[in-house]
Amino acid sequence: MDNRNLNRALSFGISDEALERVMSYIDDPKDRDALSLVCRRWYRIDAITRKHITIALCYSTTPDRPCRRFPHLESLKLKGKPRASMFENLIPDDWGGHAGPWIQEIADSFRCLKSLHLRRMIVTDADIDVLVRARCRILEALKLDKCSGFSTNGLLLVARSCKCLKTLFLEESIIVENDADWLHELASNNSVLESLNFYLTELKIVPFQDLVLLARNCQSLVSLKISEGDMLDLVGFFQEAKMLEDFAGGSFDEQPGEVNRYANVRFPPRLCRIGLTFMGTNEMNIIFPLAAALKKLDLQLTFLSTEDHCQLIQQCPNLEILEVRNVIGDRGLEVVARTCKRLRRLRIERGEDEHGLEDEQGMVSHRGLSAVAQGCLELEYLAVYVFDITNAALECIGTFSKNLCDFRLVLLEREERITELPLDNGVRALLRGCTKLRRFALYLRPGGLTDEGLAYIGENSRNIRYMLLGFVGESDRGLLRFSTGCPDLQKLELRGCCFSERALALAATQLASLRYIWVQGYNASPYGNDLMVMARPYWNIEFIPPRQVNEGQDEFPPVEHPAQMLAYYSLAGRRTDCPPTVIPLYPPAA
Amino acid sequence: MAEAPVELDFFALEKRGPAPMASRSSVRDLQAAISRMNPQFLRSVITSATIPASTPSSESPPGTARLTIFYNGTVAVFDVPHDKAEMVIRMAAEEDEGGILKDGDLPHARRRSLQRFLEKRKERLTATVPYAGKVESKGLAYLSCQ
């Protein structure tokens, strides 16, 4: 059948209007992608009905393209710097991800845009000014997520003009602090705010009276996450914010000799998601009244011991999300397994490495993992730093965690001897058992996974779209076998590889769905020459030569960072805004 | 700029002891050397690295010196500036370790937010108990309950 007959046959009897209605129920980007490829008519209707897009790397296209294709876009999410920039000293601060050109396009053309989410990008006050001037009347959500380059002056512009703003999210952004006028303006001008987040920013001035004003004016305020500020100063706010369900931040500062300093802190009745910074054993009891109803608990930034974790968590049977450091220990995880039957997400972060600074019971291993797998059958997300691991624990996860979509395991360096390595069989069992897995990270050490194990990953990763692999495999052979599998793998991050540059480049060309690859620590040639093996149309290749980085401590010499490679599909061609540390290798300069 | 020709003797035909640049440098040392180079310079080297060959009988152009390479029974002569000679020699001296990057070369990176928290925590610990040795296994409860 030729194109026209196919067109008619598929759309026969269905008007454009009807198609539009039907398509508006379809949100999943992969489904939308499939729709748009059926025929020209469906492509057109998808284009005019698409409400949201996520551009995983801002350099993969130029701003005008999505604008031309999706004229009625209401929501845009853009990501800039590589994920590694969330970690200390890996990505140069000036790497790129400038929001300017995008914001200009939004101001000029994206007339329906109500929601903008910029993640790991550089945004200036001038950019914010452009955005606000153009879109203040309809902007409902602004998320500057792990961004940098702006100050409280920019926030003031937003607070003054964006009266429809329901969400202002600034978490973990680096913000130059001049004053707190923006918060005062926000509290005074806005009456529809639902969520305000400046958690994990270093903003020092938190005007608590303005928070009380905010709570009074914004009856729909459901979520507040702040930087540090004594919990006692929040008593007034908690009294006013009757609809609050979600709180994080604050600080505790118990002085010696002062007992029950925080006894008067009363949380709003609906509060069911909480994370309290610097909370210690003696203050823990302020959470007890909430415990039974708690759905989310973040203890990553607390000063609690293993025993404290046990005592607190055993009171929380309704917990769905738990985030802790590994001080929770295997013992704490056994309590989780017994108590938190509804648990969907569990994150166990890396605590202090130095001996003596963290609770000695705070070690997470295969024992705790197996317990959680068997006890928490609803688990969808599991990210964990372990001191020790066995194949059996991974097999256990494969057997019980049938809902797992996202699994990340990092084996810490502290113990020299690990109970059982390599983890080939365990990894295979996990991948075979967890059929819904979409995201997978495995960070081990030399000997942790053989070439055979790496091949297993390739063979058993049917739906996985993102992977981070560290210190896996033994040789190029393992990598090349891996790369003949992983049919859906779109984004790959590798660290600490024994692979040659040539093999990496070959692997990148073999992975069928790959559109983004980042590697640090491999057998790099001095100038990235062998990377050219993967040179092909629309494929950008960038190289960051080894650098010396001052870790900020004078007594230590600068640390040497191995070379990095980044490659990605792009319609925009070679980047024109690379800093001196980033060398674009392909395509060649025009 | 060196005026004297630089010679590499791969087969130790002339046993004079180790030649200056023939010391076995590991990948790590090489990377260390590169990391001290100016990124702008490095960029220009990568984008324009060419080693022009010249006939043995002609004079070296100004600013360059003769680089003579004996390899596998053949001789190759080049006129290169000092920096390019260094580059060639380094590439030749590089070994394929064929092996695994050592753990020590690439420590686990920490999330920034968590790093800041742990630093603040350390400050608090040392502020309250400046002369303490090991923290008891009860954790910080010991420190804060006075």
Coordinates of C-alpha atoms in Angstrom, one line a residue, chain A residues 85-88 93 172 200 202 228 251-252 254 256-257 278 281-282 300-303 305 325 347 349-354 356-359 410-411 413 443 446 471 495-496 498 520-521 523 526-527 545-548 560 562 578-580 582-583 585, chain B residues 27-28 30-32 34-37 39-40 42-43 45-47 87 91 94 96-122 124-125 133-141 144-146:
Chain A
S85 CA 28.2 17.3 38.4
M86 CA 26.1 16.3 41.5
F87 CA 29.3 14.8 42.9
E88 CA 32.4 16.6 44.1
D93 CA 31.7 24.4 37.1
E172 CA 20.3 22.3 45.8
L200 CA 19.9 22.2 50.4
E202 CA 23.1 27.7 51.4
E228 CA 18.9 25.7 57.8
S251 CA 18.0 22.7 62.2
F252 CA 18.5 21.7 65.8
E254 CA 20.6 21.9 71.6
P256 CA 24.4 21.7 76.9
G257 CA 22.3 22.0 80.0
F278 CA 20.8 17.9 62.3
T281 CA 18.6 11.4 69.6
N282 CA 17.2 13.8 72.2
Q300 CA 20.0 11.5 55.6
L301 CA 20.9 14.7 57.3
T302 CA 20.3 13.7 60.9
F303 CA 22.6 12.8 63.8
S305 CA 22.5 6.3 65.7
R325 CA 22.6 7.0 55.5
R347 CA 17.6 5.0 49.5
E349 CA 23.3 6.9 51.2
R350 CA 27.0 6.7 52.1
G351 CA 27.8 8.0 55.5
E352 CA 31.1 8.9 57.1
D353 CA 34.1 6.7 56.1
E354 CA 36.4 7.7 58.9
G356 CA 35.0 6.5 65.0
L357 CA 32.9 9.2 63.5
E358 CA 29.9 7.1 62.7
D359 CA 28.1 4.5 64.8
V410 CA 27.6 0.7 45.2
L411 CA 30.2 -1.4 47.0
E413 CA 36.0 0.6 49.5
Y443 CA 29.6 0.2 41.1
P446 CA 38.3 -4.9 40.3
F471 CA 34.8 -1.0 38.0
R495 CA 33.6 4.9 35.6
G496 CA 36.8 3.2 36.5
C498 CA 39.8 -1.2 32.3
Q520 CA 35.6 8.7 33.3
G521 CA 38.6 6.6 34.2
N523 CA 42.7 3.7 29.2
P526 CA 46.5 11.5 25.7
Y527 CA 44.3 13.3 23.2
P545 CA 41.7 15.8 29.4
P546 CA 43.0 14.9 32.9
R547 CA 42.9 17.8 35.3
Q548 CA 44.5 18.8 38.6
E560 CA 44.5 14.5 39.7
P562 CA 41.5 11.2 35.0
C578 CA 32.8 24.9 25.5
P579 CA 35.0 26.1 28.3
P580 CA 38.8 25.6 27.9
V582 CA 36.2 20.7 27.4
I583 CA 37.6 19.8 24.0
L585 CA 36.5 16.4 19.0
Chain B
V27 CA 49.7 5.8 32.1
R28 CA 49.2 7.6 35.3
L30 CA 51.6 10.5 31.6
Q31 CA 48.2 11.7 32.5
A32 CA 49.8 13.6 35.3
I34 CA 49.2 16.2 30.6
S35 CA 47.2 17.5 33.4
R36 CA 49.9 20.1 34.1
M37 CA 49.8 21.3 30.5
P39 CA 44.4 23.4 28.4
Q40 CA 44.5 26.0 25.7
L42 CA 46.4 21.0 24.6
R43 CA 43.4 22.1 22.6
V45 CA 47.7 20.4 19.8
I46 CA 44.8 18.1 19.4
T47 CA 43.2 20.2 16.7
M87 CA 54.6 14.8 22.4
M91 CA 53.5 8.7 23.1
E94 CA 53.6 5.2 27.0
D96 CA 49.8 -0.3 27.3
E97 CA 49.3 -1.5 30.8
G98 CA 46.4 -3.5 29.4
G99 CA 45.1 -3.5 32.8
I100 CA 42.8 -2.3 35.4
L101 CA 42.7 1.2 36.7
K102 CA 43.7 1.0 40.3
D103 CA 41.1 2.0 42.9
G104 CA 43.3 4.6 44.3
D105 CA 43.3 6.5 41.0
L106 CA 39.6 7.0 41.1
P107 CA 38.1 7.3 44.5
H108 CA 34.4 7.2 45.1
A109 CA 33.0 10.6 44.5
R110 CA 30.6 12.0 47.1
R111 CA 27.3 13.8 46.5
R112 CA 27.9 17.5 47.2
S113 CA 25.0 17.9 49.5
L114 CA 26.0 14.9 51.7
Q115 CA 29.6 16.1 51.7
R116 CA 28.6 19.5 53.1
F117 CA 26.5 17.8 55.7
L118 CA 29.3 15.5 56.9
E119 CA 31.7 18.5 57.1
K120 CA 29.2 20.4 59.3
R121 CA 28.7 17.3 61.4
K122 CA 32.4 17.0 61.9
R124 CA 29.9 20.1 65.5
L125 CA 31.5 17.0 66.9
G133 CA 39.2 10.3 70.8
K134 CA 36.8 7.8 69.4
V135 CA 33.1 8.5 69.5
E136 CA 31.3 5.8 71.5
S137 CA 29.1 3.4 69.8
K138 CA 26.0 5.1 71.2
G139 CA 26.6 7.8 68.7
L140 CA 26.1 11.4 69.3
A141 CA 23.6 10.8 72.1
S144 CA 24.2 16.0 73.4
C145 CA 22.6 14.7 76.5
Q146 CA 24.6 16.8 79.0

